[in-house]
Amino acid sequence: MKQQTKIILIMLLAIVIGCDKKPQTQKRITEKTQIAYLADKKKQEEIIKEHLNNGAWKHQLYSREWQEEIDLGLAKDSTIAYLWQQKAMPLFKQGKYEIGMGYLNKAIKYDRQKWQDYRAFIKCIFINTYREAIKDFEDCKARFGNGYVMDHSYNFYIGLSYLQLNEFKKAERIFESDFDLTIKNNGKGWLHHLDLFYYGISKYEQKKYHEAIELFDLALGIYPNFSEVQIFKADCLRRLGNSEEANELQILGEINGRKGNTINEDNSLYERYPYQIRWK
């Protein structure tokens, strides 16, 4: 009996010691993994500095040298998402969407949280695959919450995509929700003239001309010479029977448009935004 008790005590002691060692072992493994990650991150930063800062970025955006420098970096580490994105970006601006998307998908493979919303933006503004853009943005929201890309919320681009699909009621609901959320969280000072323009367009397309004018006026309060807003507001006034004011605003809008007071997003240099008027 005593012998059995002794054996049981030894077994219990071994279990206790083993349990005590397990957390210590796990802690050492975690520390080693963290050290390895930091070392790998540092190495990647060195590659980025060598082949972007001191490489591609010293050449013209559309040059072969830009691409070749990035390829040298990827040959050293093909898992650097930023290099894949920088390889893709000039191609989109050249209208080479298919090859650019192949590279951008690689960036998302290695860092989805960083680059998936950028891909959704490209689908919306550059490639104009609006249902695919909505799908990508909705997935981003599900994974990471409603964030921002290129100065606008995910919901802004979803609403814009629905506008382009002629689903005006859906667009209006999304723009309205984004409008209310912006005011609630940050106040009217955070409203963006482009958000207001497209929110107004969603009303305009449903013949809600009075409501559209209210939103167009808010946009003009931020960007007084915004030609597209003036042109669409003029059309609303005309449809409401105020032809004299409409004609005056139409002339002013055309003058401002020819002066370059149009949609002023950075990427409007490469792609025409929805409802943007081509001024000659």
mmCIF file of C-alpha atoms in Angstrom:
data_model
loop_
_atom_site.group_PDB
_atom_site.id
_atom_site.type_symbol
_atom_site.label_atom_id
_atom_site.label_comp_id
_atom_site.label_asym_id
_atom_site.label_seq_id
_atom_site.Cartn_x
_atom_site.Cartn_y
_atom_site.Cartn_z
ATOM 1 C CA MET A 1 0.000 0.000 0.000
ATOM 2 C CA LYS A 2 2.798 2.357 0.951
ATOM 3 C CA GLN A 3 4.600 1.436 -2.273
ATOM 4 C CA GLN A 4 1.502 2.279 -4.338
ATOM 5 C CA THR A 5 1.079 5.609 -2.551
ATOM 6 C CA LYS A 6 4.723 6.412 -3.238
ATOM 7 C CA ILE A 7 4.292 5.650 -6.961
ATOM 8 C CA ILE A 8 1.165 7.836 -7.170
ATOM 9 C CA LEU A 9 2.975 10.734 -5.460
ATOM 10 C CA ILE A 10 5.906 10.430 -7.890
ATOM 11 C CA MET A 11 3.493 10.432 -10.840
ATOM 12 C CA LEU A 12 1.667 13.512 -9.533
ATOM 13 C CA LEU A 13 4.967 15.307 -9.009
ATOM 14 C CA ALA A 14 6.037 14.502 -12.561
ATOM 15 C CA ILE A 15 2.751 15.885 -13.897
ATOM 16 C CA VAL A 16 3.149 19.084 -11.857
ATOM 17 C CA ILE A 17 6.727 19.542 -13.060
ATOM 18 C CA GLY A 18 5.664 18.808 -16.635
ATOM 19 C CA CYS A 19 2.846 21.356 -16.444
ATOM 20 C CA ASP A 20 5.244 23.916 -15.052
ATOM 21 C CA LYS A 21 7.735 23.277 -17.860
ATOM 22 C CA LYS A 22 5.108 23.470 -20.609
ATOM 23 C CA PRO A 23 4.325 27.200 -20.181
ATOM 24 C CA GLN A 24 8.046 27.929 -19.959
ATOM 25 C CA THR A 25 8.670 25.957 -23.159
ATOM 26 C CA GLN A 26 5.759 27.680 -24.901
ATOM 27 C CA LYS A 27 7.068 31.055 -23.763
ATOM 28 C CA ARG A 28 10.515 30.296 -25.242
ATOM 29 C CA ILE A 29 8.922 29.201 -28.538
ATOM 30 C CA THR A 30 6.854 32.400 -28.652
ATOM 31 C CA GLU A 31 9.921 34.531 -27.945
ATOM 32 C CA LYS A 32 11.906 32.774 -30.662
ATOM 33 C CA THR A 33 9.051 33.237 -33.138
ATOM 34 C CA GLN A 34 8.826 36.915 -32.275
ATOM 35 C CA ILE A 35 12.574 37.394 -32.673
ATOM 36 C CA ALA A 36 12.480 35.598 -36.027
ATOM 37 C CA TYR A 37 9.538 37.778 -37.141
ATOM 38 C CA LEU A 38 11.317 40.991 -36.178
ATOM 39 C CA ALA A 39 14.483 39.858 -37.946
ATOM 40 C CA ASP A 40 12.475 39.012 -41.059
ATOM 41 C CA LYS A 41 10.654 42.347 -40.875
ATOM 42 C CA LYS A 42 13.943 44.209 -40.622
ATOM 43 C CA LYS A 43 15.295 42.325 -43.623
ATOM 44 C CA GLN A 44 12.163 43.201 -45.624
ATOM 45 C CA GLU A 45 12.504 46.876 -44.684
ATOM 46 C CA GLU A 46 16.097 46.809 -45.941
ATOM 47 C CA ILE A 47 14.928 45.304 -49.259
ATOM 48 C CA ILE A 48 12.212 47.959 -49.579
ATOM 49 C CA LYS A 49 14.713 50.723 -48.880
ATOM 50 C CA GLU A 50 17.192 49.347 -51.397
ATOM 51 C CA HIS A 51 14.765 48.587 -54.227
ATOM 52 C CA LEU A 52 12.068 51.245 -53.703
ATOM 53 C CA ASN A 53 13.554 54.253 -51.907
ATOM 54 C CA ASN A 54 16.946 53.943 -53.579
ATOM 55 C CA GLY A 55 15.731 51.986 -56.596
ATOM 56 C CA ALA A 56 12.376 52.225 -58.366
ATOM 57 C CA TRP A 57 11.444 55.622 -56.926
ATOM 58 C CA LYS A 58 14.525 57.160 -58.549
ATOM 59 C CA HIS A 59 13.146 56.281 -61.984
ATOM 60 C CA GLN A 60 10.128 57.367 -64.026
ATOM 61 C CA LEU A 61 6.844 55.801 -62.898
ATOM 62 C CA TYR A 62 6.208 54.028 -66.209
ATOM 63 C CA SER A 63 9.810 53.071 -66.954
ATOM 64 C CA ARG A 64 11.213 49.587 -67.346
ATOM 65 C CA GLU A 65 13.731 50.468 -64.628
ATOM 66 C CA TRP A 66 10.863 50.925 -62.129
ATOM 67 C CA GLN A 67 9.659 47.385 -62.795
ATOM 68 C CA GLU A 68 13.136 45.881 -62.940
ATOM 69 C CA GLU A 69 14.164 47.329 -59.570
ATOM 70 C CA ILE A 70 11.048 45.897 -57.940
ATOM 71 C CA ASP A 71 11.692 42.534 -59.574
ATOM 72 C CA LEU A 72 15.163 42.505 -57.986
ATOM 73 C CA GLY A 73 13.573 43.071 -54.586
ATOM 74 C CA LEU A 74 10.982 40.352 -55.136
ATOM 75 C CA ALA A 75 13.740 37.942 -56.160
ATOM 76 C CA LYS A 76 15.134 38.385 -52.639
ATOM 77 C CA ASP A 77 11.753 38.047 -50.914
ATOM 78 C CA SER A 78 8.587 37.421 -52.921
ATOM 79 C CA THR A 79 6.364 37.811 -49.831
ATOM 80 C CA ILE A 80 6.747 41.611 -49.530
ATOM 81 C CA ALA A 81 3.234 42.846 -50.277
ATOM 82 C CA TYR A 82 4.288 46.479 -50.718
ATOM 83 C CA LEU A 83 6.592 45.568 -53.610
ATOM 84 C CA TRP A 84 3.740 43.776 -55.409
ATOM 85 C CA GLN A 85 1.454 46.803 -54.914
ATOM 86 C CA GLN A 86 4.108 49.193 -56.217
ATOM 87 C CA LYS A 87 4.617 46.937 -59.219
ATOM 88 C CA ALA A 88 0.870 46.988 -59.947
ATOM 89 C CA MET A 89 0.130 50.684 -59.359
ATOM 90 C CA PRO A 90 1.755 52.218 -62.493
ATOM 91 C CA LEU A 91 0.074 49.603 -64.674
ATOM 92 C CA PHE A 92 -3.387 50.678 -63.533
ATOM 93 C CA LYS A 93 -2.510 54.276 -64.387
ATOM 94 C CA GLN A 94 -1.519 53.088 -67.873
ATOM 95 C CA GLY A 95 -4.800 51.223 -68.337
ATOM 96 C CA LYS A 96 -3.063 47.826 -68.138
ATOM 97 C CA TYR A 97 -5.665 46.502 -65.745
ATOM 98 C CA GLU A 98 -5.402 42.758 -66.248
ATOM 99 C CA ILE A 99 -1.673 42.460 -65.631
ATOM 100 C CA GLY A 100 -1.826 45.003 -62.811
ATOM 101 C CA MET A 101 -4.565 43.055 -61.033
ATOM 102 C CA GLY A 102 -2.450 39.905 -61.147
ATOM 103 C CA TYR A 103 0.297 41.671 -59.219
ATOM 104 C CA LEU A 104 -2.131 43.335 -56.812
ATOM 105 C CA ASN A 105 -3.668 39.975 -55.965
ATOM 106 C CA LYS A 106 -0.179 38.903 -54.868
ATOM 107 C CA ALA A 107 -0.020 41.888 -52.500
ATOM 108 C CA ILE A 108 -3.320 40.813 -50.961
ATOM 109 C CA LYS A 109 -2.096 37.248 -50.623
ATOM 110 C CA TYR A 110 0.676 38.458 -48.324
ATOM 111 C CA ASP A 111 -1.141 41.343 -46.591
ATOM 112 C CA ARG A 112 -4.907 41.319 -47.065
ATOM 113 C CA GLN A 113 -5.647 43.879 -44.362
ATOM 114 C CA LYS A 114 -3.336 46.450 -45.943
ATOM 115 C CA TRP A 115 -4.253 46.091 -49.622
ATOM 116 C CA GLN A 116 -7.707 44.568 -50.139
ATOM 117 C CA ASP A 117 -9.488 47.925 -49.838
ATOM 118 C CA TYR A 118 -7.049 49.363 -52.400
ATOM 119 C CA ARG A 119 -8.016 46.567 -54.797
ATOM 120 C CA ALA A 120 -11.694 47.359 -54.218
ATOM 121 C CA PHE A 121 -10.956 51.030 -54.987
ATOM 122 C CA ILE A 122 -9.200 50.050 -58.217
ATOM 123 C CA LYS A 123 -12.183 47.935 -59.258
ATOM 124 C CA CYS A 124 -14.537 50.847 -58.614
ATOM 125 C CA ILE A 125 -12.622 53.809 -60.081
ATOM 126 C CA PHE A 126 -10.264 52.261 -62.640
ATOM 127 C CA ILE A 127 -11.640 48.955 -63.901
ATOM 128 C CA ASN A 128 -15.338 49.769 -63.336
ATOM 129 C CA THR A 129 -16.277 46.240 -62.266
ATOM 130 C CA TYR A 130 -18.773 47.598 -59.765
ATOM 131 C CA ARG A 131 -20.295 44.383 -58.450
ATOM 132 C CA GLU A 132 -16.807 43.041 -57.827
ATOM 133 C CA ALA A 133 -15.912 46.293 -56.063
ATOM 134 C CA ILE A 134 -18.964 46.012 -53.801
ATOM 135 C CA LYS A 135 -18.086 42.401 -53.008
ATOM 136 C CA ASP A 136 -14.514 43.360 -52.079
ATOM 137 C CA PHE A 137 -15.569 46.320 -49.936
ATOM 138 C CA GLU A 138 -18.239 44.288 -48.129
ATOM 139 C CA ASP A 139 -15.650 41.618 -47.385
ATOM 140 C CA CYS A 140 -13.283 44.293 -46.024
ATOM 141 C CA LYS A 141 -16.060 45.587 -43.755
ATOM 142 C CA ALA A 142 -16.797 42.065 -42.494
ATOM 143 C CA ARG A 143 -13.132 41.375 -41.764
ATOM 144 C CA PHE A 144 -11.825 44.750 -40.599
ATOM 145 C CA GLY A 145 -14.748 47.164 -40.165
ATOM 146 C CA ASN A 146 -15.780 50.150 -42.284
ATOM 147 C CA GLY A 147 -12.500 51.916 -42.980
ATOM 148 C CA TYR A 148 -11.214 54.526 -45.432
ATOM 149 C CA VAL A 149 -9.218 54.322 -48.644
ATOM 150 C CA MET A 150 -8.151 57.268 -50.793
ATOM 151 C CA ASP A 151 -9.829 59.740 -48.412
ATOM 152 C CA HIS A 152 -13.289 58.162 -48.577
ATOM 153 C CA SER A 153 -15.136 55.484 -46.618
ATOM 154 C CA TYR A 154 -15.817 52.006 -47.933
ATOM 155 C CA ASN A 155 -19.524 52.893 -47.930
ATOM 156 C CA PHE A 156 -18.831 55.869 -50.185
ATOM 157 C CA TYR A 157 -17.428 53.568 -52.876
ATOM 158 C CA ILE A 158 -20.211 51.031 -52.365
ATOM 159 C CA GLY A 159 -22.765 53.812 -52.866
ATOM 160 C CA LEU A 160 -20.874 55.048 -55.919
ATOM 161 C CA SER A 161 -20.868 51.528 -57.362
ATOM 162 C CA TYR A 162 -24.633 51.254 -56.925
ATOM 163 C CA LEU A 163 -25.019 54.609 -58.693
ATOM 164 C CA GLN A 164 -23.107 53.205 -61.642
ATOM 165 C CA LEU A 165 -25.313 50.120 -61.624
ATOM 166 C CA ASN A 166 -28.420 52.375 -61.769
ATOM 167 C CA GLU A 167 -29.537 51.070 -58.381
ATOM 168 C CA PHE A 168 -30.279 54.573 -57.173
ATOM 169 C CA LYS A 169 -32.353 53.747 -54.081
ATOM 170 C CA LYS A 170 -29.585 51.507 -52.718
ATOM 171 C CA ALA A 171 -27.039 54.222 -53.434
ATOM 172 C CA GLU A 172 -29.174 56.836 -51.683
ATOM 173 C CA ARG A 173 -29.577 54.683 -48.555
ATOM 174 C CA ILE A 174 -25.838 54.085 -48.317
ATOM 175 C CA PHE A 175 -24.916 57.747 -48.897
ATOM 176 C CA GLU A 176 -27.526 58.788 -46.334
ATOM 177 C CA SER A 177 -26.135 56.367 -43.760
ATOM 178 C CA ASP A 178 -22.579 57.600 -44.402
ATOM 179 C CA PHE A 179 -23.747 61.232 -44.203
ATOM 180 C CA ASP A 180 -25.481 60.661 -40.847
ATOM 181 C CA LEU A 181 -22.539 58.712 -39.440
ATOM 182 C CA THR A 182 -20.048 61.427 -40.427
ATOM 183 C CA ILE A 183 -22.107 64.136 -38.712
ATOM 184 C CA LYS A 184 -22.660 61.978 -35.626
ATOM 185 C CA ASN A 185 -19.005 61.036 -35.183
ATOM 186 C CA ASN A 186 -17.190 64.140 -36.420
ATOM 187 C CA GLY A 187 -19.636 66.955 -37.162
ATOM 188 C CA LYS A 188 -20.567 68.778 -40.391
ATOM 189 C CA GLY A 189 -17.017 70.061 -40.779
ATOM 190 C CA TRP A 190 -15.974 66.580 -41.886
ATOM 191 C CA LEU A 191 -18.436 66.397 -44.774
ATOM 192 C CA HIS A 192 -16.675 66.055 -48.134
ATOM 193 C CA HIS A 193 -17.890 67.906 -51.230
ATOM 194 C CA LEU A 194 -17.590 64.780 -53.384
ATOM 195 C CA ASP A 195 -19.641 62.681 -50.953
ATOM 196 C CA LEU A 196 -22.322 65.377 -51.008
ATOM 197 C CA PHE A 197 -22.246 65.581 -54.809
ATOM 198 C CA TYR A 198 -22.874 61.867 -55.261
ATOM 199 C CA TYR A 199 -25.481 61.795 -52.489
ATOM 200 C CA GLY A 200 -27.212 64.593 -54.406
ATOM 201 C CA ILE A 201 -26.884 62.647 -57.663
ATOM 202 C CA SER A 202 -28.657 59.659 -56.070
ATOM 203 C CA LYS A 203 -31.581 62.016 -55.372
ATOM 204 C CA TYR A 204 -31.380 63.667 -58.800
ATOM 205 C CA GLU A 205 -31.621 60.299 -60.583
ATOM 206 C CA GLN A 206 -34.844 59.622 -58.680
ATOM 207 C CA LYS A 207 -36.273 63.050 -59.627
ATOM 208 C CA LYS A 208 -36.042 64.302 -56.045
ATOM 209 C CA TYR A 209 -34.880 67.666 -57.305
ATOM 210 C CA HIS A 210 -35.532 69.770 -54.199
ATOM 211 C CA GLU A 211 -33.606 67.296 -52.015
ATOM 212 C CA ALA A 212 -30.805 67.091 -54.569
ATOM 213 C CA ILE A 213 -30.478 70.906 -54.590
ATOM 214 C CA GLU A 214 -30.119 70.939 -50.794
ATOM 215 C CA LEU A 215 -27.181 68.553 -51.021
ATOM 216 C CA PHE A 216 -25.656 70.355 -54.006
ATOM 217 C CA ASP A 217 -25.791 73.603 -51.996
ATOM 218 C CA LEU A 218 -23.913 71.926 -49.134
ATOM 219 C CA ALA A 219 -21.255 70.769 -51.612
ATOM 220 C CA LEU A 220 -20.966 74.299 -53.052
ATOM 221 C CA GLY A 221 -20.540 75.627 -49.525
ATOM 222 C CA ILE A 222 -17.321 73.595 -49.349
ATOM 223 C CA TYR A 223 -16.193 73.929 -52.996
ATOM 224 C CA PRO A 224 -17.967 77.024 -54.407
ATOM 225 C CA ASN A 225 -16.714 76.641 -57.999
ATOM 226 C CA PHE A 226 -17.423 72.906 -58.345
ATOM 227 C CA SER A 227 -18.587 72.870 -61.961
ATOM 228 C CA GLU A 228 -20.344 69.484 -62.008
ATOM 229 C CA VAL A 229 -22.439 70.454 -59.005
ATOM 230 C CA GLN A 230 -23.396 73.729 -60.680
ATOM 231 C CA ILE A 231 -24.385 71.953 -63.899
ATOM 232 C CA PHE A 232 -26.526 69.321 -62.166
ATOM 233 C CA LYS A 233 -28.087 71.903 -59.869
ATOM 234 C CA ALA A 234 -28.927 73.982 -62.948
ATOM 235 C CA ASP A 235 -30.692 70.983 -64.450
ATOM 236 C CA CYS A 236 -32.691 70.502 -61.239
ATOM 237 C CA LEU A 237 -33.762 74.168 -61.333
ATOM 238 C CA ARG A 238 -34.733 73.860 -64.973
ATOM 239 C CA ARG A 239 -36.873 70.810 -64.274
ATOM 240 C CA LEU A 240 -38.566 72.695 -61.443
ATOM 241 C CA GLY A 241 -39.451 75.507 -63.810
ATOM 242 C CA ASN A 242 -36.812 78.049 -62.747
ATOM 243 C CA SER A 243 -35.260 78.476 -66.189
ATOM 244 C CA GLU A 244 -33.690 81.908 -65.668
ATOM 245 C CA GLU A 245 -31.651 80.913 -62.602
ATOM 246 C CA ALA A 246 -30.851 77.571 -64.250
ATOM 247 C CA ASN A 247 -29.422 79.244 -67.357
ATOM 248 C CA GLU A 248 -27.267 81.608 -65.291
ATOM 249 C CA LEU A 249 -25.907 78.731 -63.207
ATOM 250 C CA GLN A 250 -25.333 76.624 -66.341
ATOM 251 C CA ILE A 251 -23.149 79.368 -67.857
ATOM 252 C CA LEU A 252 -21.217 79.741 -64.585
ATOM 253 C CA GLY A 253 -20.706 75.982 -64.372
ATOM 254 C CA GLU A 254 -19.325 75.825 -67.890
ATOM 255 C CA ILE A 255 -16.924 78.698 -67.161
ATOM 256 C CA ASN A 256 -15.689 77.009 -63.993
ATOM 257 C CA GLY A 257 -15.397 73.669 -65.761
ATOM 258 C CA ARG A 258 -13.156 75.115 -68.457
ATOM 259 C CA LYS A 259 -11.040 76.710 -65.735
ATOM 260 C CA GLY A 260 -10.423 73.259 -64.256
ATOM 261 C CA ASN A 261 -12.801 73.475 -61.294
ATOM 262 C CA THR A 262 -13.945 69.897 -61.646
ATOM 263 C CA ILE A 263 -13.575 66.708 -59.571
ATOM 264 C CA ASN A 264 -10.173 67.154 -57.970
ATOM 265 C CA GLU A 265 -9.365 63.682 -56.677
ATOM 266 C CA ASP A 266 -5.735 62.641 -57.271
ATOM 267 C CA ASN A 267 -6.737 59.736 -59.488
ATOM 268 C CA SER A 268 -9.040 61.862 -61.661
ATOM 269 C CA LEU A 269 -5.818 62.578 -63.587
ATOM 270 C CA TYR A 270 -5.954 58.982 -64.831
ATOM 271 C CA GLU A 271 -9.621 58.037 -64.834
ATOM 272 C CA ARG A 272 -12.857 59.936 -65.313
ATOM 273 C CA TYR A 273 -14.948 59.717 -62.166
ATOM 274 C CA PRO A 274 -18.681 58.920 -62.408
ATOM 275 C CA TYR A 275 -20.729 61.924 -63.592
ATOM 276 C CA GLN A 276 -17.542 63.904 -64.256
ATOM 277 C CA ILE A 277 -17.937 66.167 -67.284
ATOM 278 C CA ARG A 278 -15.185 66.295 -69.913
ATOM 279 C CA TRP A 279 -14.326 69.959 -70.382
ATOM 280 C CA LYS A 280 -12.484 71.031 -73.532
#
